[in-house]
Amino acid sequence: MTEPAGPSDGTNVMTEVFDAVYRGESPFGKRPPWDIGTPQPAFVALEEAGRITGAVLDAGCGTGEDALHLAGKGYAVTGLDLSPTAIALARDKAGERGLDAVFEVADALELTGYEGRFDTVLDSGLAHTFEAGRLRVYAAALHRVCRPGAVAHILSISDQGAARMQARLAEAIEEIPAQLPDDDAAAPGLERSSGHLRSGFADGWTVESLTETRMRGIVPATSELLDLHAWLGSFRRD
């Protein structure tokens, strides 16, 4: 497969942005809207259907709920995230629950040191933060760390789901605008479509399925749970 260009210095900026969110230093307050305190229902259903096997990578694991759910069922799970604060919180949860899971700080656009290690990847809400070029870089990084035949399950919010969450957050939190920024101006190439995922994983991966589903989020100020329109793509490594 063709290797796309690597990540830029923007990674350092994103590290600080997300670390501040997990420290509670953002308009979200003590928890971000993706930190729902339980595993994503879509991933619970995948496990129950027997579609998670072998060594598992939770890419962009946040505070670890999806990884810990699988660790509790006996899977060998590694959770990686850019935010040191998120990883510290995930490790604390693992210790409190007596679960054996590995949590480490890592850049998902590089994943250095994990080559050829995983049979299944879970991604809840990481891929949809990448514009087209970075999504290809991310898919290439996952390709390197996965064994042949591994499957990456990518749960990505849709434009419809993102708009609903933005509107609800704006109602609950004064500092948040009611509409998302114009992606063409703020982040060229950022999309939340099934085609965006399909294109990003076009090199070195085969699409097994790409379907509409729901991604669960939370309104931090009220603890209201929202099931948002999303895409679930399953891509098999060639």
PDB file of C-alpha atoms in Angstrom:
ATOM      1  CA  MET A   1       0.000   0.000   0.000  1.00  0.00           C
ATOM      2  CA  THR A   2       1.036   3.620  -0.537  1.00  0.00           C
ATOM      3  CA  GLU A   3       2.130   5.455   2.624  1.00  0.00           C
ATOM      4  CA  PRO A   4       0.530   8.914   2.913  1.00  0.00           C
ATOM      5  CA  ALA A   5       2.391  11.827   4.371  1.00  0.00           C
ATOM      6  CA  GLY A   6       2.853  11.759   8.140  1.00  0.00           C
ATOM      7  CA  PRO A   7       1.312  13.969  10.849  1.00  0.00           C
ATOM      8  CA  SER A   8       2.227  17.603  11.289  1.00  0.00           C
ATOM      9  CA  ASP A   9       3.112  19.650  14.352  1.00  0.00           C
ATOM     10  CA  GLY A  10      -0.624  20.086  14.888  1.00  0.00           C
ATOM     11  CA  THR A  11      -0.480  16.916  16.977  1.00  0.00           C
ATOM     12  CA  ASN A  12       1.069  18.870  19.859  1.00  0.00           C
ATOM     13  CA  VAL A  13      -1.758  21.401  19.717  1.00  0.00           C
ATOM     14  CA  MET A  14      -4.378  18.655  19.770  1.00  0.00           C
ATOM     15  CA  THR A  15      -2.671  16.981  22.720  1.00  0.00           C
ATOM     16  CA  GLU A  16      -3.071  20.139  24.788  1.00  0.00           C
ATOM     17  CA  VAL A  17      -6.642  20.730  23.598  1.00  0.00           C
ATOM     18  CA  PHE A  18      -7.843  17.258  24.546  1.00  0.00           C
ATOM     19  CA  ASP A  19      -5.801  17.135  27.736  1.00  0.00           C
ATOM     20  CA  ALA A  20      -7.450  20.366  28.869  1.00  0.00           C
ATOM     21  CA  VAL A  21     -10.861  18.849  28.133  1.00  0.00           C
ATOM     22  CA  TYR A  22     -10.095  15.785  30.252  1.00  0.00           C
ATOM     23  CA  ARG A  23      -8.765  18.019  33.045  1.00  0.00           C
ATOM     24  CA  GLY A  24     -12.154  19.742  33.102  1.00  0.00           C
ATOM     25  CA  GLU A  25     -10.776  23.008  31.690  1.00  0.00           C
ATOM     26  CA  SER A  26     -13.255  23.495  28.850  1.00  0.00           C
ATOM     27  CA  PRO A  27     -16.862  24.680  28.462  1.00  0.00           C
ATOM     28  CA  PHE A  28     -17.924  21.035  28.887  1.00  0.00           C
ATOM     29  CA  GLY A  29     -16.945  21.139  32.557  1.00  0.00           C
ATOM     30  CA  LYS A  30     -15.998  17.922  34.325  1.00  0.00           C
ATOM     31  CA  ARG A  31     -16.699  15.562  31.414  1.00  0.00           C
ATOM     32  CA  PRO A  32     -16.784  15.807  27.621  1.00  0.00           C
ATOM     33  CA  PRO A  33     -19.897  14.707  25.711  1.00  0.00           C
ATOM     34  CA  TRP A  34     -18.266  11.517  24.453  1.00  0.00           C
ATOM     35  CA  ASP A  35     -17.285  10.289  27.943  1.00  0.00           C
ATOM     36  CA  ILE A  36     -20.577   8.523  28.695  1.00  0.00           C
ATOM     37  CA  GLY A  37     -19.345   6.332  31.563  1.00  0.00           C
ATOM     38  CA  THR A  38     -20.295   3.057  29.831  1.00  0.00           C
ATOM     39  CA  PRO A  39     -19.216   1.244  26.656  1.00  0.00           C
ATOM     40  CA  GLN A  40     -20.780   2.292  23.366  1.00  0.00           C
ATOM     41  CA  PRO A  41     -23.880   0.122  22.709  1.00  0.00           C
ATOM     42  CA  ALA A  42     -22.725  -0.472  19.132  1.00  0.00           C
ATOM     43  CA  PHE A  43     -19.527  -2.111  20.399  1.00  0.00           C
ATOM     44  CA  VAL A  44     -21.387  -4.145  23.020  1.00  0.00           C
ATOM     45  CA  ALA A  45     -23.514  -5.515  20.178  1.00  0.00           C
ATOM     46  CA  LEU A  46     -20.416  -6.334  18.109  1.00  0.00           C
ATOM     47  CA  GLU A  47     -18.940  -8.355  20.971  1.00  0.00           C
ATOM     48  CA  GLU A  48     -22.193 -10.188  21.563  1.00  0.00           C
ATOM     49  CA  ALA A  49     -22.300 -11.058  17.853  1.00  0.00           C
ATOM     50  CA  GLY A  50     -18.807 -12.586  18.015  1.00  0.00           C
ATOM     51  CA  ARG A  51     -17.228  -9.919  15.826  1.00  0.00           C
ATOM     52  CA  ILE A  52     -14.388  -9.043  18.210  1.00  0.00           C
ATOM     53  CA  THR A  53     -11.486 -11.498  18.282  1.00  0.00           C
ATOM     54  CA  GLY A  54      -7.891 -11.820  19.401  1.00  0.00           C
ATOM     55  CA  ALA A  55      -5.784  -8.920  20.627  1.00  0.00           C
ATOM     56  CA  VAL A  56      -7.787  -5.685  20.643  1.00  0.00           C
ATOM     57  CA  LEU A  57      -6.691  -2.082  20.140  1.00  0.00           C
ATOM     58  CA  ASP A  58      -8.980   0.686  21.400  1.00  0.00           C
ATOM     59  CA  ALA A  59      -7.722   3.639  19.346  1.00  0.00           C
ATOM     60  CA  GLY A  60      -8.458   6.984  20.975  1.00  0.00           C
ATOM     61  CA  CYS A  61      -9.660   5.158  24.072  1.00  0.00           C
ATOM     62  CA  GLY A  62     -10.335   8.238  26.196  1.00  0.00           C
ATOM     63  CA  THR A  63     -11.005   7.194  29.785  1.00  0.00           C
ATOM     64  CA  GLY A  64     -11.239   3.549  28.756  1.00  0.00           C
ATOM     65  CA  GLU A  65     -14.859   2.385  29.004  1.00  0.00           C
ATOM     66  CA  ASP A  66     -14.865   0.341  25.777  1.00  0.00           C
ATOM     67  CA  ALA A  67     -11.491  -1.223  26.559  1.00  0.00           C
ATOM     68  CA  LEU A  68     -12.482  -2.029  30.126  1.00  0.00           C
ATOM     69  CA  HIS A  69     -15.747  -3.610  29.002  1.00  0.00           C
ATOM     70  CA  LEU A  70     -13.774  -6.041  26.839  1.00  0.00           C
ATOM     71  CA  ALA A  71     -11.102  -6.607  29.495  1.00  0.00           C
ATOM     72  CA  GLY A  72     -13.896  -7.662  31.846  1.00  0.00           C
ATOM     73  CA  LYS A  73     -14.858 -10.312  29.310  1.00  0.00           C
ATOM     74  CA  GLY A  74     -11.333 -11.689  29.124  1.00  0.00           C
ATOM     75  CA  TYR A  75      -9.972  -9.974  26.019  1.00  0.00           C
ATOM     76  CA  ALA A  76      -6.381  -8.763  25.801  1.00  0.00           C
ATOM     77  CA  VAL A  77      -6.938  -5.035  25.269  1.00  0.00           C
ATOM     78  CA  THR A  78      -4.628  -2.094  24.696  1.00  0.00           C
ATOM     79  CA  GLY A  79      -6.074   1.407  24.898  1.00  0.00           C
ATOM     80  CA  LEU A  80      -4.130   4.271  23.326  1.00  0.00           C
ATOM     81  CA  ASP A  81      -4.888   7.978  23.501  1.00  0.00           C
ATOM     82  CA  LEU A  82      -3.124  11.253  22.809  1.00  0.00           C
ATOM     83  CA  SER A  83      -4.151  12.694  26.189  1.00  0.00           C
ATOM     84  CA  PRO A  84      -2.007  11.809  29.229  1.00  0.00           C
ATOM     85  CA  THR A  85      -4.882  12.851  31.510  1.00  0.00           C
ATOM     86  CA  ALA A  86      -7.315  10.495  29.756  1.00  0.00           C
ATOM     87  CA  ILE A  87      -4.829   7.626  30.070  1.00  0.00           C
ATOM     88  CA  ALA A  88      -4.306   8.346  33.776  1.00  0.00           C
ATOM     89  CA  LEU A  89      -8.073   8.246  34.320  1.00  0.00           C
ATOM     90  CA  ALA A  90      -8.355   4.973  32.377  1.00  0.00           C
ATOM     91  CA  ARG A  91      -5.586   3.387  34.450  1.00  0.00           C
ATOM     92  CA  ASP A  92      -7.311   4.501  37.641  1.00  0.00           C
ATOM     93  CA  LYS A  93     -10.556   2.869  36.493  1.00  0.00           C
ATOM     94  CA  ALA A  94      -8.755  -0.357  35.642  1.00  0.00           C
ATOM     95  CA  GLY A  95      -7.194  -0.450  39.101  1.00  0.00           C
ATOM     96  CA  GLU A  96     -10.461   0.310  40.855  1.00  0.00           C
ATOM     97  CA  ARG A  97     -12.278  -2.434  38.935  1.00  0.00           C
ATOM     98  CA  GLY A  98      -9.463  -4.982  39.187  1.00  0.00           C
ATOM     99  CA  LEU A  99      -9.240  -5.314  35.400  1.00  0.00           C
ATOM    100  CA  ASP A 100      -6.171  -6.147  33.350  1.00  0.00           C
ATOM    101  CA  ALA A 101      -5.903  -3.716  30.447  1.00  0.00           C
ATOM    102  CA  VAL A 102      -2.960  -1.778  29.051  1.00  0.00           C
ATOM    103  CA  PHE A 103      -3.332   1.989  28.661  1.00  0.00           C
ATOM    104  CA  GLU A 104      -0.605   4.086  27.049  1.00  0.00           C
ATOM    105  CA  VAL A 105      -0.166   7.556  25.572  1.00  0.00           C
ATOM    106  CA  ALA A 106       0.305   7.395  21.801  1.00  0.00           C
ATOM    107  CA  ASP A 107      -0.313   9.383  18.634  1.00  0.00           C
ATOM    108  CA  ALA A 108      -2.886   7.530  16.537  1.00  0.00           C
ATOM    109  CA  LEU A 109      -1.332   8.937  13.376  1.00  0.00           C
ATOM    110  CA  GLU A 110       1.916   7.107  14.120  1.00  0.00           C
ATOM    111  CA  LEU A 111       1.371   4.210  16.597  1.00  0.00           C
ATOM    112  CA  THR A 112       5.095   3.591  16.762  1.00  0.00           C
ATOM    113  CA  GLY A 113       6.126   0.410  18.562  1.00  0.00           C
ATOM    114  CA  TYR A 114       2.891  -1.541  18.064  1.00  0.00           C
ATOM    115  CA  GLU A 115       3.572  -3.030  14.636  1.00  0.00           C
ATOM    116  CA  GLY A 116       1.767  -6.271  13.743  1.00  0.00           C
ATOM    117  CA  ARG A 117       0.169  -6.688  17.144  1.00  0.00           C
ATOM    118  CA  PHE A 118      -3.639  -6.505  16.824  1.00  0.00           C
ATOM    119  CA  ASP A 119      -6.522  -8.585  15.443  1.00  0.00           C
ATOM    120  CA  THR A 120      -9.357  -6.147  16.156  1.00  0.00           C
ATOM    121  CA  VAL A 121      -9.498  -2.353  16.366  1.00  0.00           C
ATOM    122  CA  LEU A 122     -12.240  -0.303  18.009  1.00  0.00           C
ATOM    123  CA  ASP A 123     -12.519   3.406  17.266  1.00  0.00           C
ATOM    124  CA  SER A 124     -15.293   5.385  18.931  1.00  0.00           C
ATOM    125  CA  GLY A 125     -15.234   8.932  17.627  1.00  0.00           C
ATOM    126  CA  LEU A 126     -11.584   9.308  16.634  1.00  0.00           C
ATOM    127  CA  ALA A 127     -11.722   8.865  12.856  1.00  0.00           C
ATOM    128  CA  HIS A 128     -14.397  11.525  12.476  1.00  0.00           C
ATOM    129  CA  THR A 129     -11.981  14.165  13.826  1.00  0.00           C
ATOM    130  CA  PHE A 130      -9.673  13.716  10.818  1.00  0.00           C
ATOM    131  CA  GLU A 131      -9.922  15.480   7.474  1.00  0.00           C
ATOM    132  CA  ALA A 132      -9.313  13.376   4.371  1.00  0.00           C
ATOM    133  CA  GLY A 133      -5.505  13.433   4.364  1.00  0.00           C
ATOM    134  CA  ARG A 134      -5.144  12.668   8.048  1.00  0.00           C
ATOM    135  CA  LEU A 135      -7.754   9.928   7.854  1.00  0.00           C
ATOM    136  CA  ARG A 136      -5.591   8.172   5.252  1.00  0.00           C
ATOM    137  CA  VAL A 137      -2.556   8.598   7.530  1.00  0.00           C
ATOM    138  CA  TYR A 138      -4.550   7.105  10.403  1.00  0.00           C
ATOM    139  CA  ALA A 139      -5.733   4.159   8.290  1.00  0.00           C
ATOM    140  CA  ALA A 140      -2.131   3.509   7.266  1.00  0.00           C
ATOM    141  CA  ALA A 141      -1.016   3.567  10.913  1.00  0.00           C
ATOM    142  CA  LEU A 142      -3.732   1.049  11.808  1.00  0.00           C
ATOM    143  CA  HIS A 143      -2.640  -1.100   8.863  1.00  0.00           C
ATOM    144  CA  ARG A 144       0.893  -1.251  10.288  1.00  0.00           C
ATOM    145  CA  VAL A 145      -0.208  -2.307  13.770  1.00  0.00           C
ATOM    146  CA  CYS A 146      -2.751  -4.890  12.607  1.00  0.00           C
ATOM    147  CA  ARG A 147      -2.097  -8.436  11.520  1.00  0.00           C
ATOM    148  CA  PRO A 148      -3.335  -9.574   8.089  1.00  0.00           C
ATOM    149  CA  GLY A 149      -7.069 -10.273   8.283  1.00  0.00           C
ATOM    150  CA  ALA A 150      -7.605  -7.981  11.277  1.00  0.00           C
ATOM    151  CA  VAL A 151     -10.818  -5.954  11.368  1.00  0.00           C
ATOM    152  CA  ALA A 152     -11.140  -2.277  12.317  1.00  0.00           C
ATOM    153  CA  HIS A 153     -14.586  -1.259  13.594  1.00  0.00           C
ATOM    154  CA  ILE A 154     -14.954   2.510  13.162  1.00  0.00           C
ATOM    155  CA  LEU A 155     -17.841   4.261  14.930  1.00  0.00           C
ATOM    156  CA  SER A 156     -18.119   7.747  13.475  1.00  0.00           C
ATOM    157  CA  ILE A 157     -20.752  10.403  14.065  1.00  0.00           C
ATOM    158  CA  SER A 158     -22.613  11.644  10.992  1.00  0.00           C
ATOM    159  CA  ASP A 159     -23.278  15.242   9.974  1.00  0.00           C
ATOM    160  CA  GLN A 160     -26.844  14.749  11.210  1.00  0.00           C
ATOM    161  CA  GLY A 161     -25.717  13.387  14.567  1.00  0.00           C
ATOM    162  CA  ALA A 162     -23.085  16.088  15.024  1.00  0.00           C
ATOM    163  CA  ALA A 163     -25.598  18.854  14.316  1.00  0.00           C
ATOM    164  CA  ARG A 164     -28.050  17.434  16.858  1.00  0.00           C
ATOM    165  CA  MET A 165     -25.365  17.179  19.537  1.00  0.00           C
ATOM    166  CA  GLN A 166     -24.110  20.698  18.807  1.00  0.00           C
ATOM    167  CA  ALA A 167     -27.601  22.143  19.121  1.00  0.00           C
ATOM    168  CA  ARG A 168     -28.298  20.334  22.379  1.00  0.00           C
ATOM    169  CA  LEU A 169     -24.947  21.365  23.872  1.00  0.00           C
ATOM    170  CA  ALA A 170     -25.627  24.977  22.909  1.00  0.00           C
ATOM    171  CA  GLU A 171     -28.942  24.849  24.756  1.00  0.00           C
ATOM    172  CA  ALA A 172     -27.224  23.575  27.900  1.00  0.00           C
ATOM    173  CA  ILE A 173     -23.884  25.433  27.815  1.00  0.00           C
ATOM    174  CA  GLU A 174     -23.766  29.161  27.125  1.00  0.00           C
ATOM    175  CA  GLU A 175     -20.241  29.209  25.658  1.00  0.00           C
ATOM    176  CA  ILE A 176     -21.037  26.708  22.893  1.00  0.00           C
ATOM    177  CA  PRO A 177     -22.421  27.968  19.549  1.00  0.00           C
ATOM    178  CA  ALA A 178     -25.654  26.495  18.207  1.00  0.00           C
ATOM    179  CA  GLN A 179     -24.091  25.525  14.896  1.00  0.00           C
ATOM    180  CA  LEU A 180     -20.845  23.812  13.980  1.00  0.00           C
ATOM    181  CA  PRO A 181     -18.217  26.001  12.271  1.00  0.00           C
ATOM    182  CA  ASP A 182     -18.152  26.046   8.481  1.00  0.00           C
ATOM    183  CA  ASP A 183     -15.951  23.021   7.826  1.00  0.00           C
ATOM    184  CA  ASP A 184     -14.786  24.372   4.467  1.00  0.00           C
ATOM    185  CA  ALA A 185     -13.262  27.377   6.232  1.00  0.00           C
ATOM    186  CA  ALA A 186     -12.258  25.914   9.617  1.00  0.00           C
ATOM    187  CA  ALA A 187     -11.090  22.433   8.612  1.00  0.00           C
ATOM    188  CA  PRO A 188     -10.977  21.817   4.858  1.00  0.00           C
ATOM    189  CA  GLY A 189     -11.712  18.190   3.997  1.00  0.00           C
ATOM    190  CA  LEU A 190     -13.439  17.380   7.315  1.00  0.00           C
ATOM    191  CA  GLU A 191     -16.561  15.365   6.617  1.00  0.00           C
ATOM    192  CA  ARG A 192     -18.821  13.077   8.597  1.00  0.00           C
ATOM    193  CA  SER A 193     -20.106  10.908   5.766  1.00  0.00           C
ATOM    194  CA  SER A 194     -19.939   7.220   4.938  1.00  0.00           C
ATOM    195  CA  GLY A 195     -18.038   8.147   1.785  1.00  0.00           C
ATOM    196  CA  HIS A 196     -15.397   9.910   3.860  1.00  0.00           C
ATOM    197  CA  LEU A 197     -14.760   6.707   5.823  1.00  0.00           C
ATOM    198  CA  ARG A 198     -14.790   4.541   2.706  1.00  0.00           C
ATOM    199  CA  SER A 199     -12.266   6.785   0.978  1.00  0.00           C
ATOM    200  CA  GLY A 200     -10.022   6.998   4.030  1.00  0.00           C
ATOM    201  CA  PHE A 201      -9.764   3.214   4.290  1.00  0.00           C
ATOM    202  CA  ALA A 202      -9.486   2.599   0.529  1.00  0.00           C
ATOM    203  CA  ASP A 203      -5.797   1.626   0.571  1.00  0.00           C
ATOM    204  CA  GLY A 204      -4.932  -1.718   2.191  1.00  0.00           C
ATOM    205  CA  TRP A 205      -8.408  -2.378   3.594  1.00  0.00           C
ATOM    206  CA  THR A 206     -11.553  -4.098   2.324  1.00  0.00           C
ATOM    207  CA  VAL A 207     -14.970  -2.795   3.359  1.00  0.00           C
ATOM    208  CA  GLU A 208     -16.881  -5.577   5.102  1.00  0.00           C
ATOM    209  CA  SER A 209     -19.812  -3.385   6.080  1.00  0.00           C
ATOM    210  CA  LEU A 210     -20.655   0.296   6.379  1.00  0.00           C
ATOM    211  CA  THR A 211     -24.029   0.917   7.977  1.00  0.00           C
ATOM    212  CA  GLU A 212     -26.085   3.508   9.807  1.00  0.00           C
ATOM    213  CA  THR A 213     -26.138   3.127  13.581  1.00  0.00           C
ATOM    214  CA  ARG A 214     -26.252   5.202  16.781  1.00  0.00           C
ATOM    215  CA  MET A 215     -23.437   6.698  18.815  1.00  0.00           C
ATOM    216  CA  ARG A 216     -24.256   7.544  22.413  1.00  0.00           C
ATOM    217  CA  GLY A 217     -23.260  10.909  23.810  1.00  0.00           C
ATOM    218  CA  ILE A 218     -23.995  12.855  26.962  1.00  0.00           C
ATOM    219  CA  VAL A 219     -24.894  16.466  27.691  1.00  0.00           C
ATOM    220  CA  PRO A 220     -22.415  17.191  30.512  1.00  0.00           C
ATOM    221  CA  ALA A 221     -24.487  19.880  32.225  1.00  0.00           C
ATOM    222  CA  THR A 222     -27.552  17.659  32.585  1.00  0.00           C
ATOM    223  CA  SER A 223     -26.235  14.071  32.230  1.00  0.00           C
ATOM    224  CA  GLU A 224     -28.832  13.601  29.481  1.00  0.00           C
ATOM    225  CA  LEU A 225     -27.925  10.703  27.180  1.00  0.00           C
ATOM    226  CA  LEU A 226     -28.392  11.169  23.440  1.00  0.00           C
ATOM    227  CA  ASP A 227     -28.331   8.414  20.812  1.00  0.00           C
ATOM    228  CA  LEU A 228     -26.985  10.185  17.746  1.00  0.00           C
ATOM    229  CA  HIS A 229     -27.022   9.163  14.098  1.00  0.00           C
ATOM    230  CA  ALA A 230     -23.665   7.679  13.162  1.00  0.00           C
ATOM    231  CA  TRP A 231     -21.816   5.329  10.825  1.00  0.00           C
ATOM    232  CA  LEU A 232     -20.304   1.972  11.756  1.00  0.00           C
ATOM    233  CA  GLY A 233     -17.692   0.810   9.284  1.00  0.00           C
ATOM    234  CA  SER A 234     -15.949  -2.564   9.516  1.00  0.00           C
ATOM    235  CA  PHE A 235     -12.775  -2.730   7.433  1.00  0.00           C
ATOM    236  CA  ARG A 236     -10.662  -5.870   7.001  1.00  0.00           C
ATOM    237  CA  ARG A 237      -6.908  -5.511   6.623  1.00  0.00           C
ATOM    238  CA  ASP A 238      -5.610  -6.976   3.368  1.00  0.00           C
TER     239      ASP A 238
END
